[in-house]
Amino acid sequence: MSTTRSIQPRHTSSDEDSEHDNDLPTSGAGRTVTSRLKKGSACVECRSRKKRCDGLQPICSPCLREKRECTHDESKSRSRTRTQDLMNKVEVLQSKLAELQVQASQASAASTRQRQQLTLPSRRGTSSSSGMLSLLGNSAQIDTRSPGKSSGIDACLATGEWWLQDAPPRTIQKHLLEICIIHGHQFLSPFHVARFWEALYSSAPPLPALLNAMYLLACYYSGNPLLACLEMHYVARVRKMLAESLGARSTSLVDWLHASTLLAFYLSCRGRYLEARHELAGVVPLMMLCKMHMIESSVIQSDSDDDEASPSLLPPARDNFELGERICIFWMAYHCDLLVALICGLPPNKSLITETTTVWPRTFEEYKEGFDPATDSSVQSLFGSKPVHPFSPPCSMLALRMKASAIHGRVSLFAMSCTAEYARTPEFFSRLEDYHRIVTTFMDRLPPLTYNPTTMEVNLSPPSPIHFTIFSVRTANLGTFIQLYNAVGLDLDVYDELYRRRLHKAREATALARTFLSLKLPVRFLSLNCTVAWFPVARVIAQHARRVLSLEGDINDLEQSQADLATMMEALAEAGKIYPYFAFQLDRIRAYVNGGSEEELSTHAAVPMPTF
């Protein structure tokens, strides 16, 4: 039953703490109450029945009228001031605080006994997601099933301050390096496993900075809190070793470049993009000075005339395996530099994008089994009048990802260098259509999501119905389309067809994200350049939804846009659990959806610095 409530100023008095409003009318006994009762004056019976009481003694009017016994609680009848009530509450809180302090001191004593064997540097935000990875030998795959019983490595990790030594004990060192190698495909790092283990304990081991960079990534990927809290320790150690070893005669420059790139990759994963950009600003020019961007064959050429004409800072590779490692290291830096520039809203390195002629990376299995060097190709093969098939040799998953990165690099450089005047010239539209044709050709020739090669990157039980690399490359290429169409302002009066193309590609990417979310798979299995594409997709969908709403357009179009936006926000939320960048972008989308300005979705918005 509804009631009508009038708005009236409420009368206040010094007795505002009274239990009831006891302004009673004249009672049946002819007794009249004209003032409020003091707190605690009501009788016990009226208080239990929640009745109004006039507080008269020895018997109140309601009890007299209903002919029942009337009793009064003398302890409550004594009036107390508000100050006394507050003092009593303070006494109760102080007693509770004393109890908590006793419990805390007991817990601290127990924790001190546990730390007698283990004292780790602390870091905010440390969490454990999947427990200690089991030792999986030299396999290049991830086993996401239950690791089973511990092999005893936890006991080794908790013994002594091993991380302060120049090198960890061999058991721990082997464990850390195996974790890094197992996850190597996620950061595109080249590890010829057999050669690496052979060199580790030889007279010419890998550079200490490289080993410590691998320990750092192992701590990041392990999911073990005992290792996760050592990340900052290894970041400082790697930086110190890189600074001390650069220029030393005994330093392997290839290992130094490799370690620097691994450090930049780690910083990008932790959301420290400006630091990663700073690291790559020194690595990439040095690689180009070493001519690692101009390796035009996957095998060592017998003719060395070109090398004598333009000597490199690097010594000649000893064999094809070492040459293959150099090619992989270069492409890892290329990919990381492009990705960090994209996240920071900065244009890619123009010299790196336009001058690279290094051939696509090959797997070490290809080197072992042999291949025809005539099948080598590089970036130019994607941009000719007849672009090659994405699975033309070399056709490894690593090469496929690098081809997608190279296309995105060229498109980003074109889109970010366009001015408003140039965007209205015939030359601009000619180049726009050329890039559209190149990206379309690449996309159309990709295998389906269910593509299942002999060697999968991830072992799942039950097996995944989609191939993660194919999914990542498809999503990244749809992001490339959107980046291409963002080259112009997309004023609907002039570029209606381009606007529709962009919206269509955004909805394709949304359908892919919806498929992935429906499988309940971890986002960490996807490459970072795939998930980076989710924000521009969400941006396009949000802008279109606002436009349809403002113009009172088709209701079906609006409902589809709202559903697509919900999907992309869910995808960004999942990615934000791992990478801080996506949580930041999700906040920008929410601010825009809640009525924010277009600046909320600016591509060049500042990237926040993380806190530790």
XYZ file of C-alpha atoms in Angstrom:
612
model
C 0.000 0.000 0.000
C 1.475 3.338 -1.017
C 1.586 6.302 1.318
C 1.793 9.997 0.568
C 4.698 11.640 2.325
C 4.678 15.388 2.801
C 7.948 17.301 2.869
C 8.175 19.243 6.091
C 11.106 20.560 8.077
C 11.873 18.166 10.901
C 11.838 19.578 14.456
C 15.040 18.906 16.332
C 15.703 18.934 20.036
C 18.398 17.989 22.490
C 16.685 14.636 23.105
C 17.120 13.409 19.520
C 18.466 10.063 20.722
C 15.213 8.972 22.414
C 13.926 5.524 21.602
C 10.400 6.504 20.543
C 8.417 9.578 19.693
C 6.368 9.371 22.844
C 4.116 12.429 22.413
C 1.030 10.537 23.485
C -2.500 11.899 23.420
C -4.724 11.872 26.469
C -4.996 8.322 27.776
C -8.077 6.459 28.788
C -7.209 7.057 32.412
C -7.390 10.742 31.939
C -3.615 11.282 32.191
C -1.989 13.526 29.664
C 1.618 13.449 28.454
C 2.852 16.710 26.961
C 6.636 16.151 26.641
C 9.049 13.591 25.187
C 10.205 10.748 27.380
C 13.823 10.570 28.285
C 15.790 7.695 26.805
C 15.186 4.446 28.739
C 12.003 5.658 30.500
C 9.625 3.263 28.693
C 8.592 0.182 30.656
C 9.859 -3.283 29.822
C 6.468 -4.550 28.541
C 5.869 -1.623 26.170
C 9.432 -1.847 24.919
C 9.121 -5.589 24.163
C 5.789 -5.042 22.368
C 7.122 -1.922 20.620
C 4.227 0.076 21.990
C 4.183 3.733 22.887
C 4.688 4.267 26.601
C 4.167 7.379 28.737
C 6.698 6.167 31.315
C 4.460 6.799 34.303
C 5.280 4.863 37.452
C 4.427 2.621 39.160
C 2.215 1.688 36.167
C 2.086 3.332 32.761
C -1.126 4.181 30.936
C -0.928 1.366 28.278
C -0.335 -1.296 30.968
C -3.119 0.127 33.099
C -5.483 0.108 30.163
C -4.627 -3.503 29.211
C -4.480 -4.632 32.855
C -1.007 -6.139 32.738
C 1.995 -6.003 35.007
C 4.240 -2.989 34.454
C 7.924 -3.135 35.315
C 10.728 -0.675 34.737
C 14.447 -1.362 34.180
C 16.208 0.884 36.627
C 19.553 0.435 34.869
C 18.089 1.922 31.673
C 16.098 4.546 33.422
C 19.240 6.360 34.416
C 19.735 8.912 31.654
C 23.105 9.021 29.895
C 24.512 11.804 27.846
C 25.688 11.324 24.250
C 29.248 11.802 25.427
C 28.906 8.875 27.839
C 27.562 6.661 25.051
C 30.512 7.519 22.845
C 32.954 6.844 25.681
C 31.440 3.405 26.204
C 31.823 2.645 22.483
C 35.450 3.772 22.613
C 36.096 1.356 25.493
C 34.594 -1.526 23.489
C 36.695 -0.685 20.425
C 39.850 -0.410 22.508
C 39.283 -3.864 23.936
C 38.781 -5.291 20.439
C 41.932 -3.540 19.244
C 43.908 -5.076 22.088
C 42.675 -8.534 21.104
C 43.683 -7.968 17.452
C 47.133 -6.766 18.499
C 47.672 -9.951 20.492
C 46.622 -12.061 17.490
C 48.890 -10.062 15.176
C 51.884 -10.504 17.457
C 51.292 -14.262 17.558
C 51.037 -14.427 13.762
C 54.180 -12.299 13.407
C 56.120 -14.665 15.638
C 55.044 -17.632 13.520
C 55.924 -15.771 10.298
C 59.356 -14.884 11.687
C 60.096 -18.541 12.329
C 59.152 -19.356 8.723
C 61.345 -16.572 7.340
C 64.446 -17.860 9.070
C 64.991 -20.011 5.984
C 63.509 -17.676 3.367
C 63.765 -13.889 3.107
C 62.517 -12.580 -0.232
C 62.298 -8.981 -1.415
C 58.651 -7.938 -1.283
C 56.643 -6.411 -4.119
C 53.079 -5.229 -4.286
C 50.684 -7.028 -6.574
C 52.329 -10.453 -6.401
C 49.817 -13.185 -7.051
C 49.769 -16.841 -7.873
C 47.592 -18.067 -10.716
C 48.448 -21.615 -11.600
C 51.084 -22.871 -9.128
C 54.581 -24.094 -9.845
C 55.137 -25.361 -13.365
C 56.378 -28.922 -13.439
C 59.686 -29.770 -15.104
C 58.752 -30.738 -18.638
C 62.158 -31.512 -20.084
C 63.090 -29.852 -23.371
C 59.582 -29.803 -24.814
C 58.574 -26.603 -26.562
C 54.966 -26.906 -25.435
C 52.879 -25.778 -22.471
C 51.007 -28.378 -20.465
C 48.106 -26.605 -18.763
C 46.803 -29.681 -17.022
C 47.211 -30.290 -13.322
C 50.932 -30.381 -12.484
C 50.402 -33.112 -9.910
C 52.713 -33.513 -6.945
C 55.641 -31.191 -6.469
C 58.987 -32.567 -7.559
C 60.694 -30.937 -4.591
C 61.695 -27.741 -6.382
C 59.709 -25.656 -3.868
C 61.970 -26.882 -1.099
C 65.020 -25.830 -3.117
C 63.557 -22.394 -3.802
C 62.917 -21.866 -0.080
C 66.458 -22.786 0.977
C 68.967 -19.991 1.491
C 69.371 -16.690 -0.332
C 70.306 -18.303 -3.637
C 69.121 -15.319 -5.718
C 71.946 -13.190 -4.305
C 74.608 -15.480 -5.727
C 76.273 -14.832 -9.075
C 74.525 -17.926 -10.413
C 71.751 -19.950 -8.772
C 72.313 -23.594 -7.813
C 72.150 -25.915 -10.789
C 68.818 -27.450 -9.788
C 67.171 -24.039 -9.560
C 68.993 -22.744 -12.639
C 67.790 -25.690 -14.700
C 64.246 -25.177 -13.464
C 64.226 -21.459 -14.318
C 65.731 -21.941 -17.767
C 63.262 -24.696 -18.597
C 60.327 -22.432 -17.702
C 61.732 -19.729 -19.983
C 62.313 -22.133 -22.865
C 58.852 -23.663 -22.483
C 57.260 -20.229 -22.880
C 59.676 -19.083 -25.567
C 57.033 -19.063 -28.306
C 55.109 -16.350 -26.437
C 57.923 -13.811 -26.744
C 59.296 -15.131 -30.067
C 62.634 -15.903 -28.484
C 64.973 -18.237 -30.400
C 66.337 -21.123 -28.369
C 68.038 -24.028 -30.036
C 67.540 -26.205 -26.967
C 70.337 -28.745 -27.490
C 72.957 -26.109 -28.370
C 71.887 -23.899 -25.483
C 72.262 -26.639 -22.844
C 75.576 -27.650 -24.366
C 76.917 -24.103 -24.207
C 75.582 -23.430 -20.700
C 78.279 -25.432 -18.918
C 81.000 -25.039 -21.539
C 84.044 -22.783 -21.487
C 82.070 -20.131 -23.436
C 78.677 -19.917 -21.665
C 75.952 -17.431 -22.627
C 76.321 -13.862 -21.419
C 75.315 -13.539 -17.728
C 72.948 -10.705 -18.627
C 71.122 -13.051 -21.026
C 70.847 -15.801 -18.411
C 69.479 -13.347 -15.858
C 66.979 -12.016 -18.411
C 65.810 -15.602 -18.845
C 65.543 -16.003 -15.060
C 63.430 -12.836 -15.034
C 60.961 -14.196 -17.596
C 60.878 -17.520 -15.744
C 59.832 -15.687 -12.567
C 57.133 -13.893 -14.559
C 55.692 -17.017 -16.197
C 56.092 -19.447 -13.287
C 52.993 -18.458 -11.340
C 54.956 -19.257 -8.173
C 54.879 -16.447 -5.554
C 58.347 -17.465 -4.369
C 59.649 -16.529 -7.819
C 57.224 -13.719 -8.661
C 58.532 -11.565 -5.813
C 62.034 -11.781 -7.327
C 61.091 -10.026 -10.570
C 62.205 -6.557 -9.475
C 65.462 -8.026 -8.177
C 66.224 -9.510 -11.596
C 65.151 -6.365 -13.460
C 67.751 -4.374 -11.521
C 70.367 -7.087 -11.996
C 69.818 -7.357 -15.780
C 70.054 -3.597 -16.193
C 73.245 -3.459 -14.178
C 74.813 -6.330 -16.129
C 73.851 -4.804 -19.479
C 75.414 -1.479 -18.515
C 78.611 -3.110 -17.263
C 79.063 -5.575 -20.129
C 78.452 -3.252 -23.087
C 81.814 -2.457 -24.634
C 83.702 -5.234 -22.868
C 85.885 -7.233 -25.245
C 84.589 -10.560 -23.961
C 80.927 -9.599 -24.435
C 78.917 -11.405 -27.072
C 77.055 -8.572 -28.780
C 74.368 -10.955 -30.034
C 73.702 -12.154 -26.474
C 73.646 -8.524 -25.283
C 71.041 -7.574 -27.891
C 69.060 -10.687 -27.036
C 69.055 -9.879 -23.306
C 68.023 -6.263 -23.916
C 65.120 -7.351 -26.087
C 63.940 -9.871 -23.486
C 64.025 -7.132 -20.848
C 61.963 -4.830 -23.094
C 59.431 -7.611 -23.648
C 59.092 -8.191 -19.903
C 58.575 -4.467 -19.258
C 55.827 -4.350 -21.872
C 54.076 -7.343 -20.286
C 54.138 -5.594 -16.916
C 52.600 -2.439 -18.365
C 55.811 -0.415 -18.205
C 55.564 0.647 -21.837
C 57.591 3.840 -21.689
C 60.464 1.969 -20.065
C 60.198 -0.718 -22.748
C 60.220 1.989 -25.421
C 63.346 3.499 -23.869
C 65.057 0.088 -23.831
C 64.194 -0.574 -27.474
C 65.377 2.896 -28.473
C 68.900 1.662 -27.763
C 68.520 -1.904 -29.007
C 66.992 -1.314 -32.447
C 69.540 1.265 -33.728
C 72.380 -0.963 -32.533
C 70.878 -3.920 -34.393
C 70.653 -1.840 -37.537
C 74.251 -0.705 -37.038
C 75.147 -4.405 -36.882
C 73.189 -4.895 -40.153
C 70.875 -7.428 -38.583
C 68.036 -5.862 -40.590
C 69.811 -6.782 -43.844
C 70.334 -10.555 -43.505
C 69.116 -11.649 -46.928
C 69.698 -15.388 -46.666
C 68.920 -18.058 -44.085
C 72.193 -19.833 -44.831
C 75.778 -18.642 -44.786
C 76.857 -17.470 -48.220
C 80.279 -18.526 -49.498
C 80.750 -15.219 -51.325
C 81.899 -12.691 -48.700
C 82.578 -9.761 -51.022
C 79.568 -7.845 -49.718
C 80.687 -8.371 -46.123
C 84.126 -6.950 -46.897
C 82.596 -3.943 -48.642
C 80.306 -3.150 -45.687
C 81.735 -4.746 -42.552
C 79.444 -5.420 -39.593
C 80.083 -5.020 -35.885
C 79.196 -8.697 -35.481
C 81.616 -11.490 -36.283
C 80.477 -13.882 -39.020
C 78.060 -16.577 -37.877
C 79.802 -19.890 -37.215
C 77.065 -21.977 -38.860
C 73.517 -21.782 -40.168
C 72.027 -22.439 -36.735
C 73.729 -19.357 -35.319
C 72.637 -17.325 -38.330
C 69.075 -18.514 -37.739
C 69.284 -17.365 -34.116
C 70.372 -13.887 -35.238
C 67.442 -13.698 -37.657
C 65.012 -14.686 -34.898
C 66.480 -12.172 -32.438
C 66.086 -9.383 -34.980
C 62.455 -10.224 -35.707
C 61.737 -10.457 -31.980
C 63.031 -6.878 -31.536
C 61.161 -5.735 -34.683
C 57.895 -7.157 -33.381
C 58.350 -5.812 -29.837
C 59.305 -2.321 -31.039
C 56.250 -2.110 -33.287
C 53.947 -3.394 -30.545
C 55.190 -0.960 -27.889
C 54.941 1.963 -30.327
C 51.350 0.970 -31.099
C 50.436 0.789 -27.398
C 52.048 4.158 -26.668
C 50.255 5.767 -29.618
C 53.569 6.597 -31.292
C 54.526 6.109 -34.950
C 56.722 3.079 -35.625
C 60.425 3.370 -36.379
C 60.418 4.507 -40.009
C 63.930 3.295 -40.794
C 63.210 -0.110 -39.306
C 59.938 -0.484 -41.213
C 61.163 0.699 -44.601
C 64.762 -0.586 -44.683
C 64.318 -4.137 -43.368
C 65.280 -6.822 -45.876
C 66.049 -9.633 -43.414
C 64.454 -12.903 -44.447
C 61.590 -14.415 -42.481
C 62.638 -16.571 -39.528
C 62.741 -20.339 -39.877
C 62.365 -23.028 -37.254
C 65.408 -24.973 -36.139
C 63.682 -28.121 -37.360
C 63.893 -26.665 -40.869
C 67.619 -26.106 -40.419
C 68.023 -29.658 -39.169
C 66.040 -31.245 -41.992
C 67.359 -28.904 -44.686
C 65.548 -26.517 -47.025
C 65.997 -24.733 -50.328
C 67.533 -21.264 -49.710
C 65.853 -20.101 -52.900
C 62.545 -20.099 -51.002
C 63.762 -17.322 -48.695
C 61.639 -14.188 -48.805
C 61.266 -10.971 -46.858
C 58.952 -8.026 -46.338
C 58.978 -6.980 -49.977
C 57.285 -10.225 -50.979
C 54.107 -9.018 -49.239
C 53.926 -5.647 -51.001
C 54.578 -6.427 -54.647
C 52.006 -6.338 -57.406
C 51.350 -10.021 -56.704
C 51.608 -10.602 -52.918
C 52.767 -14.086 -52.013
C 50.643 -16.565 -50.106
C 51.090 -16.138 -46.308
C 51.924 -19.832 -46.050
C 54.522 -19.752 -48.787
C 57.943 -20.840 -47.437
C 58.986 -20.239 -44.781
C 55.597 -21.170 -43.389
C 56.148 -21.659 -39.648
C 53.795 -20.070 -37.113
C 56.609 -17.707 -36.115
C 57.068 -16.536 -39.711
C 53.308 -16.082 -40.077
C 53.190 -13.807 -37.029
C 56.118 -11.763 -38.337
C 54.425 -11.349 -41.719
C 51.330 -9.997 -39.978
C 53.525 -7.601 -37.949
C 55.323 -6.371 -41.063
C 52.023 -5.577 -42.778
C 50.748 -3.776 -39.707
C 53.983 -1.786 -39.464
C 53.679 -0.492 -43.018
C 49.994 0.341 -42.602
C 50.579 2.121 -39.265
C 53.391 4.187 -40.745
C 51.128 5.193 -43.642
C 48.107 5.960 -41.436
C 49.983 8.022 -38.840
C 51.859 10.097 -41.418
C 48.742 11.202 -43.319
C 47.657 14.823 -43.083
C 44.155 16.163 -43.691
C 45.263 17.722 -46.982
C 47.001 14.581 -48.234
C 43.947 12.467 -47.327
C 41.965 14.217 -50.093
C 44.443 13.609 -52.906
C 44.194 10.872 -55.554
C 47.601 9.517 -54.489
C 46.275 8.898 -50.987
C 43.292 6.902 -52.225
C 45.522 4.930 -54.569
C 47.823 3.901 -51.725
C 44.830 3.239 -49.480
C 43.395 0.791 -51.994
C 46.806 -0.869 -52.438
C 47.122 -1.519 -48.712
C 43.512 -2.677 -48.581
C 44.240 -5.195 -51.334
C 47.413 -6.427 -49.590
C 45.751 -6.966 -46.205
C 42.688 -8.549 -47.834
C 44.847 -10.972 -49.807
C 46.722 -11.955 -46.656
C 43.502 -12.465 -44.696
C 41.723 -14.438 -47.390
C 44.570 -16.948 -47.659
C 44.873 -17.695 -43.961
C 43.792 -21.189 -42.906
C 40.618 -21.601 -40.810
C 40.615 -21.298 -37.037
C 40.409 -25.085 -36.782
C 43.764 -25.445 -38.532
C 45.661 -28.189 -36.708
C 49.336 -28.550 -37.625
C 51.496 -31.420 -36.443
C 53.042 -29.376 -33.618
C 50.647 -27.320 -31.538
C 51.938 -24.516 -29.353
C 49.653 -25.336 -26.425
C 48.487 -28.659 -25.036
C 44.985 -28.534 -23.585
C 42.797 -31.253 -22.216
C 40.376 -31.444 -23.953
C 42.105 -29.990 -27.045
C 41.183 -26.473 -28.082
C 38.829 -26.252 -31.096
C 40.763 -23.240 -32.413
C 44.394 -22.656 -33.257
C 45.683 -19.786 -31.133
C 48.216 -18.418 -33.632
C 45.708 -18.395 -36.498
C 43.177 -16.702 -34.209
C 45.753 -14.106 -33.111
C 46.872 -13.355 -36.662
C 43.287 -12.988 -37.901
C 42.372 -10.608 -35.084
C 45.581 -8.599 -35.518
C 44.895 -8.232 -39.254
C 41.376 -6.961 -38.587
C 43.020 -4.400 -36.325
C 45.275 -3.523 -39.248
C 42.203 -2.833 -41.398
C 40.832 -0.474 -38.745
C 44.196 1.286 -38.459
C 44.173 1.740 -42.232
C 40.696 3.288 -42.277
C 41.632 5.558 -39.384
C 44.085 7.228 -41.759
C 41.260 9.611 -42.661
C 38.802 11.388 -40.437
C 36.051 9.179 -41.847
C 33.621 12.060 -42.266
C 30.449 10.242 -43.303
C 29.585 12.853 -45.882
C 32.805 12.104 -47.778
C 33.973 8.641 -46.734
C 30.734 6.707 -46.293
C 32.113 3.560 -47.957
C 35.281 3.569 -45.820
C 33.172 3.990 -42.683
C 31.109 0.948 -43.595
C 34.249 -1.069 -44.314
C 35.687 -0.171 -40.928
C 32.466 -1.095 -39.106
C 32.286 -4.411 -40.968
C 35.854 -5.343 -39.947
C 35.163 -4.335 -36.344
C 32.165 -6.651 -36.259
C 34.232 -9.473 -37.710
C 36.755 -9.022 -34.910
C 33.910 -8.932 -32.380
C 32.601 -12.253 -33.682
C 36.084 -13.747 -33.218
C 36.310 -12.375 -29.671
C 32.864 -13.803 -28.893
C 34.011 -17.214 -30.125
C 37.087 -17.078 -27.921
C 35.151 -15.975 -24.831
C 32.604 -18.740 -25.312
C 35.388 -21.325 -25.025
C 36.416 -20.020 -21.569
C 40.097 -20.174 -22.521
C 42.840 -18.109 -20.834
C 43.746 -14.886 -22.631
C 47.431 -15.570 -21.938
C 47.413 -18.108 -24.801
C 46.883 -15.269 -27.301
C 49.706 -13.102 -28.598
C 49.835 -9.540 -27.296
C 49.390 -7.985 -30.750
C 46.057 -9.813 -31.005
C 44.652 -8.443 -27.766
C 46.019 -4.964 -28.540
C 43.632 -4.910 -31.525
C 40.632 -5.256 -29.202
C 40.658 -1.624 -28.074
C 40.397 -0.050 -31.574
C 37.640 -2.577 -32.330
C 35.733 -1.561 -29.177
C 36.353 2.072 -30.056
C 34.725 1.711 -33.482
C 31.714 -0.138 -32.044
C 31.215 2.447 -29.273
C 31.387 5.365 -31.713
C 28.910 3.717 -34.046
C 26.482 2.951 -31.215
C 26.537 6.599 -30.111
C 25.965 7.772 -33.673
C 22.987 5.453 -34.184
C 21.527 6.563 -30.862
C 21.957 10.272 -31.610
C 20.381 9.961 -35.049
C 17.598 7.697 -33.759
C 18.617 5.136 -36.346
C 17.639 1.516 -36.884
C 16.793 -0.141 -33.564
C 18.239 -3.469 -34.769
C 21.515 -1.775 -35.619
C 21.600 -0.200 -32.155
C 20.893 -3.493 -30.392
C 23.589 -5.277 -32.392
C 26.092 -2.511 -31.588
C 25.246 -2.679 -27.896
C 25.700 -6.464 -27.884
C 29.011 -6.144 -29.760
C 30.214 -3.476 -27.348
C 29.352 -5.695 -24.371
C 31.411 -8.500 -25.940
C 34.452 -6.291 -26.521
C 34.271 -4.831 -23.011
C 34.191 -8.361 -21.614
C 37.222 -9.253 -23.747
C 39.115 -6.168 -22.526
C 38.209 -7.031 -18.937
C 39.652 -10.538 -19.355
C 42.825 -9.173 -20.938
C 43.069 -6.553 -18.185
C 43.517 -9.325 -15.615
C 46.939 -10.029 -17.178
C 48.031 -6.803 -18.896
C 47.435 -3.407 -17.183
C 47.104 -1.711 -20.573
C 43.715 -3.264 -21.250
C 42.239 -2.329 -17.873
C 43.210 1.266 -18.685
C 41.591 1.068 -22.122
C 38.448 -0.480 -20.666
C 38.111 2.521 -18.343
C 38.342 4.824 -21.369
C 35.574 2.910 -23.152
C 33.369 3.063 -20.053
C 33.951 6.798 -19.680
C 32.948 7.328 -23.315
C 29.863 5.134 -23.016
C 28.790 7.082 -19.917
C 28.746 10.335 -21.869
C 32.425 11.191 -22.187
C 33.843 13.192 -25.084
C 35.608 11.865 -28.162
C 38.918 12.709 -26.484
C 38.228 9.807 -24.109
C 38.888 7.473 -27.052
C 41.823 9.357 -28.534
C 44.327 6.937 -30.009
C 47.173 9.003 -28.562
C 45.948 9.127 -24.973
C 48.763 8.938 -22.441
C 49.670 5.481 -21.213
C 49.532 5.331 -17.398
C 52.605 4.365 -15.419
C 52.010 1.277 -13.291
C 52.496 1.229 -9.540
C 54.389 -1.452 -7.617
